[in-house]
Amino acid sequence: MIVVMKAHASEAEIQAVVTAVEELDYRGHIIRGVERTVVACVGEERGEQHSLGHLVAFAGVEQVMPVLKSYKLASREVRPEGSIIDVGGVKIGGRKIAIMAGPCAVESAEQVESSADAVKAGGAHLLRGGAFKPRTSPYAFQGMESEGLSLLEHAGRRVGLPIVSEIMEAQDIELFVAHADMLQVGARNAQNFSLLRKLGRTKKPILLKRGMSTRIEEFLMAAEYILSEGNPNVVLCERGIRTFETATRNTLDLNAVPLLKQMTHLPVIVDPSHGTGLWTLVKPMALASIAAGADGLLIEVHPNPAVALSDGPQQLRPDHFAELVAAVKPVAEAVDRTM
Ligand code: PEP
Ligand code: MN
């Protein structure tokens, strides 16, 4: 259920609703919109005796209505104007397009510093790089782990870009909360519900990637695990799904972008690097993503992709990244966005 407060409801009236909701063993999430505040009530679904309909009689309440979707807190209904997530001062979800870029993996101090300079110069707003890498083979480079995270942090701070990096295990949450500005959950952990719940107990922005065979509704339910624990800072990332097609690494599902934008208030970005697996397809699909309504992009950029320790074929050279950003600008403007 959601309790829609009147436009001028007082703080005391909002709190009285939350208290009443929590006495009935639901959790009351206060969602402050531009026009009005709603209290979204979630909990284990039970019978009629726990119906919250009586709240309509509370001071400051305009209406009480059921959220029919299985994803409640992620549903567009609770915040029709859309959410804007602040990542170290960079806003994702507003009119301005957010671009995160950097190497697939942090490989050395020199490589990450050079990547940071390149993406900053090319027009990125966030520096992204993997320190803990989920690799298909246990014999492949697994990332520089905590040392890699420190190197990424150093490079990001030096050039003035907030950093994004993938967390694979709950035991690393403290490390990431201390050193990263945004925590990425990769495709392989998209439905690791215990990890999602624990990330929901932090307040850090989470970049939740779609799993390779996750349906849209399952994707939103994964986000719901984070939101339901009290962390409202979730950005969704379409990164391609696995289909019968093998000519590209994945099939980038751009249908997901406008569909998700209708279904949820959470910002949606696109990763055409993993979505295609081929650097020559990254720019055209980045343009298509923005035209489809994406709030941002995740682009892999390496100072020298030919020697990259992971994902070489899909990483852009710095000059190609700068060209991509320049090409995105007029597309963004055509769909009433800014860069
Ligand atoms: C990545 O972002 O480097 C990555 C491993 O992506 P995904 O989880 O989408 O495969
Ligand atoms: Mn990668």
PDB file of C-alpha atoms in Angstrom, residues 104-312:
ATOM      1  CA  CYS A 104      37.471  -3.060 -17.394  1.00  0.00           C
ATOM      2  CA  ALA A 105      40.090  -3.842 -14.767  1.00  0.00           C
ATOM      3  CA  VAL A 106      42.593  -1.808 -12.790  1.00  0.00           C
ATOM      4  CA  GLU A 107      45.897  -3.324 -13.938  1.00  0.00           C
ATOM      5  CA  SER A 108      48.583  -1.029 -12.515  1.00  0.00           C
ATOM      6  CA  ALA A 109      49.001   2.455 -11.076  1.00  0.00           C
ATOM      7  CA  GLU A 110      50.240   3.743 -14.393  1.00  0.00           C
ATOM      8  CA  GLN A 111      47.352   2.223 -16.362  1.00  0.00           C
ATOM      9  CA  VAL A 112      44.642   3.544 -14.041  1.00  0.00           C
ATOM     10  CA  GLU A 113      46.163   7.031 -13.762  1.00  0.00           C
ATOM     11  CA  SER A 114      46.418   7.231 -17.533  1.00  0.00           C
ATOM     12  CA  SER A 115      42.819   5.958 -17.893  1.00  0.00           C
ATOM     13  CA  ALA A 116      41.610   8.560 -15.387  1.00  0.00           C
ATOM     14  CA  ASP A 117      43.293  11.373 -17.329  1.00  0.00           C
ATOM     15  CA  ALA A 118      41.860  10.054 -20.594  1.00  0.00           C
ATOM     16  CA  VAL A 119      38.260   9.701 -19.458  1.00  0.00           C
ATOM     17  CA  LYS A 120      38.328  13.029 -17.625  1.00  0.00           C
ATOM     18  CA  ALA A 121      39.665  14.761 -20.742  1.00  0.00           C
ATOM     19  CA  GLY A 122      37.134  12.921 -22.895  1.00  0.00           C
ATOM     20  CA  GLY A 123      34.179  14.178 -20.852  1.00  0.00           C
ATOM     21  CA  ALA A 124      33.348  11.418 -18.324  1.00  0.00           C
ATOM     22  CA  HIS A 125      31.642  12.338 -15.043  1.00  0.00           C
ATOM     23  CA  LEU A 126      32.629   9.219 -13.081  1.00  0.00           C
ATOM     24  CA  LEU A 127      35.657   6.908 -13.180  1.00  0.00           C
ATOM     25  CA  ARG A 128      34.818   3.223 -13.274  1.00  0.00           C
ATOM     26  CA  GLY A 129      37.213   0.318 -13.013  1.00  0.00           C
ATOM     27  CA  GLY A 130      37.151  -3.226 -11.725  1.00  0.00           C
ATOM     28  CA  ALA A 131      39.372  -4.219  -8.800  1.00  0.00           C
ATOM     29  CA  PHE A 132      37.644  -7.518  -8.015  1.00  0.00           C
ATOM     30  CA  LYS A 133      36.877  -9.173 -11.346  1.00  0.00           C
ATOM     31  CA  PRO A 134      34.296 -11.917 -11.900  1.00  0.00           C
ATOM     32  CA  ARG A 135      36.028 -14.027 -14.560  1.00  0.00           C
ATOM     33  CA  THR A 136      34.625 -17.038 -16.342  1.00  0.00           C
ATOM     34  CA  SER A 137      37.912 -18.904 -15.841  1.00  0.00           C
ATOM     35  CA  PRO A 138      39.552 -19.254 -12.436  1.00  0.00           C
ATOM     36  CA  TYR A 139      42.883 -19.090 -14.275  1.00  0.00           C
ATOM     37  CA  ALA A 140      42.201 -15.661 -15.805  1.00  0.00           C
ATOM     38  CA  PHE A 141      43.382 -12.388 -14.174  1.00  0.00           C
ATOM     39  CA  GLN A 142      41.145 -11.893 -11.136  1.00  0.00           C
ATOM     40  CA  GLY A 143      41.877  -8.226 -10.525  1.00  0.00           C
ATOM     41  CA  MET A 144      44.190  -6.380  -8.140  1.00  0.00           C
ATOM     42  CA  GLU A 145      41.536  -6.556  -5.409  1.00  0.00           C
ATOM     43  CA  SER A 146      41.942  -4.123  -2.493  1.00  0.00           C
ATOM     44  CA  GLU A 147      45.156  -2.703  -3.938  1.00  0.00           C
ATOM     45  CA  GLY A 148      43.307  -2.063  -7.195  1.00  0.00           C
ATOM     46  CA  LEU A 149      40.544  -0.265  -5.329  1.00  0.00           C
ATOM     47  CA  SER A 150      43.111   2.015  -3.656  1.00  0.00           C
ATOM     48  CA  LEU A 151      44.721   2.761  -7.019  1.00  0.00           C
ATOM     49  CA  LEU A 152      41.325   3.589  -8.513  1.00  0.00           C
ATOM     50  CA  GLU A 153      40.491   5.804  -5.552  1.00  0.00           C
ATOM     51  CA  HIS A 154      43.787   7.643  -5.879  1.00  0.00           C
ATOM     52  CA  ALA A 155      43.288   8.228  -9.610  1.00  0.00           C
ATOM     53  CA  GLY A 156      39.687   9.356  -9.176  1.00  0.00           C
ATOM     54  CA  ARG A 157      40.525  11.790  -6.374  1.00  0.00           C
ATOM     55  CA  ARG A 158      43.428  13.216  -8.370  1.00  0.00           C
ATOM     56  CA  VAL A 159      41.317  14.021 -11.431  1.00  0.00           C
ATOM     57  CA  GLY A 160      38.218  14.903  -9.418  1.00  0.00           C
ATOM     58  CA  LEU A 161      35.896  12.085 -10.530  1.00  0.00           C
ATOM     59  CA  PRO A 162      33.821   9.942  -8.134  1.00  0.00           C
ATOM     60  CA  ILE A 163      34.659   6.239  -8.486  1.00  0.00           C
ATOM     61  CA  VAL A 164      32.556   3.165  -9.257  1.00  0.00           C
ATOM     62  CA  SER A 165      33.774  -0.399  -8.769  1.00  0.00           C
ATOM     63  CA  GLU A 166      32.291  -3.869  -8.599  1.00  0.00           C
ATOM     64  CA  ILE A 167      31.715  -5.599  -5.286  1.00  0.00           C
ATOM     65  CA  MET A 168      31.377  -9.375  -5.439  1.00  0.00           C
ATOM     66  CA  GLU A 169      31.112 -10.402  -1.812  1.00  0.00           C
ATOM     67  CA  ALA A 170      29.412  -9.078   1.296  1.00  0.00           C
ATOM     68  CA  GLN A 171      32.646  -9.412   3.281  1.00  0.00           C
ATOM     69  CA  ASP A 172      34.066  -6.488   1.261  1.00  0.00           C
ATOM     70  CA  ILE A 173      31.229  -4.039   2.006  1.00  0.00           C
ATOM     71  CA  GLU A 174      33.190  -2.154   4.667  1.00  0.00           C
ATOM     72  CA  LEU A 175      36.164  -1.728   2.327  1.00  0.00           C
ATOM     73  CA  PHE A 176      33.952  -0.446  -0.497  1.00  0.00           C
ATOM     74  CA  VAL A 177      31.925   1.861   1.735  1.00  0.00           C
ATOM     75  CA  ALA A 178      35.192   3.443   2.878  1.00  0.00           C
ATOM     76  CA  HIS A 179      36.790   3.817  -0.557  1.00  0.00           C
ATOM     77  CA  ALA A 180      34.233   3.812  -3.389  1.00  0.00           C
ATOM     78  CA  ASP A 181      31.523   6.327  -4.248  1.00  0.00           C
ATOM     79  CA  MET A 182      29.287   3.822  -6.022  1.00  0.00           C
ATOM     80  CA  LEU A 183      29.205   0.030  -5.696  1.00  0.00           C
ATOM     81  CA  GLN A 184      28.526  -1.983  -8.810  1.00  0.00           C
ATOM     82  CA  VAL A 185      26.723  -5.318  -8.590  1.00  0.00           C
ATOM     83  CA  GLY A 186      27.652  -7.226 -11.717  1.00  0.00           C
ATOM     84  CA  ALA A 187      25.496  -9.370 -13.946  1.00  0.00           C
ATOM     85  CA  ARG A 188      26.673 -12.536 -12.218  1.00  0.00           C
ATOM     86  CA  ASN A 189      25.443 -11.298  -8.834  1.00  0.00           C
ATOM     87  CA  ALA A 190      22.249  -9.644 -10.079  1.00  0.00           C
ATOM     88  CA  GLN A 191      20.143 -12.108  -8.121  1.00  0.00           C
ATOM     89  CA  ASN A 192      22.459 -12.718  -5.181  1.00  0.00           C
ATOM     90  CA  PHE A 193      19.715 -11.766  -2.762  1.00  0.00           C
ATOM     91  CA  SER A 194      21.787 -11.937   0.405  1.00  0.00           C
ATOM     92  CA  LEU A 195      24.374  -9.551  -1.093  1.00  0.00           C
ATOM     93  CA  LEU A 196      21.596  -7.224  -2.314  1.00  0.00           C
ATOM     94  CA  ARG A 197      19.994  -7.149   1.126  1.00  0.00           C
ATOM     95  CA  LYS A 198      23.278  -6.288   2.793  1.00  0.00           C
ATOM     96  CA  LEU A 199      23.938  -3.514   0.292  1.00  0.00           C
ATOM     97  CA  GLY A 200      20.475  -2.254   1.146  1.00  0.00           C
ATOM     98  CA  ARG A 201      21.649  -1.676   4.709  1.00  0.00           C
ATOM     99  CA  THR A 202      24.251   0.827   3.512  1.00  0.00           C
ATOM    100  CA  LYS A 203      23.391   4.210   2.046  1.00  0.00           C
ATOM    101  CA  LYS A 204      25.930   3.963  -0.781  1.00  0.00           C
ATOM    102  CA  PRO A 205      24.692   4.369  -4.347  1.00  0.00           C
ATOM    103  CA  ILE A 206      24.423   0.945  -5.993  1.00  0.00           C
ATOM    104  CA  LEU A 207      24.821   0.343  -9.718  1.00  0.00           C
ATOM    105  CA  LEU A 208      22.757  -2.785 -10.303  1.00  0.00           C
ATOM    106  CA  LYS A 209      23.481  -4.516 -13.591  1.00  0.00           C
ATOM    107  CA  ARG A 210      20.955  -6.743 -15.256  1.00  0.00           C
ATOM    108  CA  GLY A 211      21.769 -10.425 -15.098  1.00  0.00           C
ATOM    109  CA  MET A 212      22.392 -12.171 -18.401  1.00  0.00           C
ATOM    110  CA  SER A 213      19.092 -13.992 -18.236  1.00  0.00           C
ATOM    111  CA  THR A 214      17.164 -11.716 -15.900  1.00  0.00           C
ATOM    112  CA  ARG A 215      13.701 -10.681 -17.008  1.00  0.00           C
ATOM    113  CA  ILE A 216      12.665  -7.067 -16.516  1.00  0.00           C
ATOM    114  CA  GLU A 217      10.381  -7.918 -13.616  1.00  0.00           C
ATOM    115  CA  GLU A 218      13.122  -9.991 -11.971  1.00  0.00           C
ATOM    116  CA  PHE A 219      15.508  -7.068 -12.457  1.00  0.00           C
ATOM    117  CA  LEU A 220      13.104  -4.761 -10.634  1.00  0.00           C
ATOM    118  CA  MET A 221      12.614  -7.324  -7.868  1.00  0.00           C
ATOM    119  CA  ALA A 222      16.405  -7.436  -7.433  1.00  0.00           C
ATOM    120  CA  ALA A 223      16.379  -3.645  -7.013  1.00  0.00           C
ATOM    121  CA  GLU A 224      13.499  -4.058  -4.562  1.00  0.00           C
ATOM    122  CA  TYR A 225      15.760  -6.173  -2.304  1.00  0.00           C
ATOM    123  CA  ILE A 226      18.090  -3.178  -1.931  1.00  0.00           C
ATOM    124  CA  LEU A 227      15.312  -0.603  -1.560  1.00  0.00           C
ATOM    125  CA  SER A 228      13.362  -2.670   0.956  1.00  0.00           C
ATOM    126  CA  GLU A 229      16.310  -2.618   3.350  1.00  0.00           C
ATOM    127  CA  GLY A 230      16.288   1.175   3.355  1.00  0.00           C
ATOM    128  CA  ASN A 231      18.802   2.169   0.668  1.00  0.00           C
ATOM    129  CA  PRO A 232      16.987   4.279  -1.947  1.00  0.00           C
ATOM    130  CA  ASN A 233      20.132   4.933  -4.012  1.00  0.00           C
ATOM    131  CA  VAL A 234      19.869   2.444  -6.851  1.00  0.00           C
ATOM    132  CA  VAL A 235      20.721   2.951 -10.540  1.00  0.00           C
ATOM    133  CA  LEU A 236      19.838   0.203 -13.015  1.00  0.00           C
ATOM    134  CA  CYS A 237      22.164  -0.802 -15.844  1.00  0.00           C
ATOM    135  CA  GLU A 238      21.131  -2.625 -19.009  1.00  0.00           C
ATOM    136  CA  ARG A 239      24.217  -4.547 -20.217  1.00  0.00           C
ATOM    137  CA  GLY A 240      22.835  -7.012 -22.715  1.00  0.00           C
ATOM    138  CA  ILE A 241      21.266 -10.406 -22.318  1.00  0.00           C
ATOM    139  CA  ARG A 242      22.239 -13.825 -23.572  1.00  0.00           C
ATOM    140  CA  THR A 243      20.322 -14.945 -26.657  1.00  0.00           C
ATOM    141  CA  PHE A 244      20.869 -17.413 -29.507  1.00  0.00           C
ATOM    142  CA  GLU A 245      22.981 -14.785 -31.279  1.00  0.00           C
ATOM    143  CA  THR A 246      26.720 -15.341 -31.033  1.00  0.00           C
ATOM    144  CA  ALA A 247      27.963 -12.659 -33.459  1.00  0.00           C
ATOM    145  CA  THR A 248      28.011 -10.239 -30.522  1.00  0.00           C
ATOM    146  CA  ARG A 249      28.957 -10.994 -26.924  1.00  0.00           C
ATOM    147  CA  ASN A 250      25.431 -10.183 -25.726  1.00  0.00           C
ATOM    148  CA  THR A 251      22.253  -8.816 -27.249  1.00  0.00           C
ATOM    149  CA  LEU A 252      21.827  -5.266 -25.974  1.00  0.00           C
ATOM    150  CA  ASP A 253      18.172  -5.004 -25.023  1.00  0.00           C
ATOM    151  CA  LEU A 254      17.290  -1.395 -25.708  1.00  0.00           C
ATOM    152  CA  ASN A 255      13.591  -2.183 -25.320  1.00  0.00           C
ATOM    153  CA  ALA A 256      14.426  -2.390 -21.648  1.00  0.00           C
ATOM    154  CA  VAL A 257      15.277   1.313 -21.466  1.00  0.00           C
ATOM    155  CA  PRO A 258      11.923   2.970 -22.243  1.00  0.00           C
ATOM    156  CA  LEU A 259      10.114   0.063 -20.620  1.00  0.00           C
ATOM    157  CA  LEU A 260      12.023   0.390 -17.351  1.00  0.00           C
ATOM    158  CA  LYS A 261      11.552   4.163 -17.445  1.00  0.00           C
ATOM    159  CA  GLN A 262       7.796   3.565 -17.526  1.00  0.00           C
ATOM    160  CA  MET A 263       7.844   0.924 -14.811  1.00  0.00           C
ATOM    161  CA  THR A 264      10.248   2.434 -12.287  1.00  0.00           C
ATOM    162  CA  HIS A 265      11.393   5.793 -10.948  1.00  0.00           C
ATOM    163  CA  LEU A 266      14.991   4.532 -10.708  1.00  0.00           C
ATOM    164  CA  PRO A 267      17.518   5.934 -13.199  1.00  0.00           C
ATOM    165  CA  VAL A 268      18.514   3.602 -16.043  1.00  0.00           C
ATOM    166  CA  ILE A 269      21.906   3.615 -17.731  1.00  0.00           C
ATOM    167  CA  VAL A 270      23.266   1.453 -20.538  1.00  0.00           C
ATOM    168  CA  ASP A 271      26.575  -0.390 -20.919  1.00  0.00           C
ATOM    169  CA  PRO A 272      27.131  -0.880 -24.656  1.00  0.00           C
ATOM    170  CA  SER A 273      30.647  -2.232 -24.005  1.00  0.00           C
ATOM    171  CA  HIS A 274      29.476  -5.505 -22.430  1.00  0.00           C
ATOM    172  CA  GLY A 275      26.242  -5.239 -24.406  1.00  0.00           C
ATOM    173  CA  THR A 276      28.088  -5.728 -27.692  1.00  0.00           C
ATOM    174  CA  GLY A 277      31.583  -6.977 -26.814  1.00  0.00           C
ATOM    175  CA  LEU A 278      33.016  -5.188 -29.878  1.00  0.00           C
ATOM    176  CA  TRP A 279      34.508  -1.733 -29.684  1.00  0.00           C
ATOM    177  CA  THR A 280      33.285  -0.753 -33.155  1.00  0.00           C
ATOM    178  CA  LEU A 281      29.676  -1.196 -31.995  1.00  0.00           C
ATOM    179  CA  VAL A 282      30.043   0.791 -28.796  1.00  0.00           C
ATOM    180  CA  LYS A 283      29.551   4.284 -30.215  1.00  0.00           C
ATOM    181  CA  PRO A 284      26.470   3.530 -32.358  1.00  0.00           C
ATOM    182  CA  MET A 285      24.818   1.659 -29.511  1.00  0.00           C
ATOM    183  CA  ALA A 286      25.699   4.436 -27.051  1.00  0.00           C
ATOM    184  CA  LEU A 287      23.908   6.907 -29.322  1.00  0.00           C
ATOM    185  CA  ALA A 288      20.931   4.572 -29.625  1.00  0.00           C
ATOM    186  CA  SER A 289      20.811   4.187 -25.831  1.00  0.00           C
ATOM    187  CA  ILE A 290      20.585   7.927 -25.276  1.00  0.00           C
ATOM    188  CA  ALA A 291      17.972   8.234 -28.021  1.00  0.00           C
ATOM    189  CA  ALA A 292      15.977   5.506 -26.240  1.00  0.00           C
ATOM    190  CA  GLY A 293      15.924   7.557 -23.040  1.00  0.00           C
ATOM    191  CA  ALA A 294      18.859   6.256 -20.992  1.00  0.00           C
ATOM    192  CA  ASP A 295      20.031   8.489 -18.144  1.00  0.00           C
ATOM    193  CA  GLY A 296      23.670   7.651 -18.698  1.00  0.00           C
ATOM    194  CA  LEU A 297      26.301   5.341 -20.111  1.00  0.00           C
ATOM    195  CA  LEU A 298      28.973   2.972 -18.841  1.00  0.00           C
ATOM    196  CA  ILE A 299      31.850   2.794 -21.311  1.00  0.00           C
ATOM    197  CA  GLU A 300      35.017   0.724 -21.012  1.00  0.00           C
ATOM    198  CA  VAL A 301      38.122   2.736 -21.958  1.00  0.00           C
ATOM    199  CA  HIS A 302      41.723   1.508 -21.851  1.00  0.00           C
ATOM    200  CA  PRO A 303      44.907   3.436 -22.693  1.00  0.00           C
ATOM    201  CA  ASN A 304      45.933   0.526 -24.925  1.00  0.00           C
ATOM    202  CA  PRO A 305      43.157  -2.050 -25.433  1.00  0.00           C
ATOM    203  CA  ALA A 306      45.493  -4.362 -27.349  1.00  0.00           C
ATOM    204  CA  VAL A 307      47.317  -5.244 -24.132  1.00  0.00           C
ATOM    205  CA  ALA A 308      44.306  -5.172 -21.755  1.00  0.00           C
ATOM    206  CA  LEU A 309      44.190  -8.038 -19.243  1.00  0.00           C
ATOM    207  CA  SER A 310      40.416  -8.369 -19.693  1.00  0.00           C
ATOM    208  CA  ASP A 311      37.776  -7.362 -22.243  1.00  0.00           C
ATOM    209  CA  GLY A 312      40.308  -5.963 -24.747  1.00  0.00           C
TER     210      GLY A 312
END
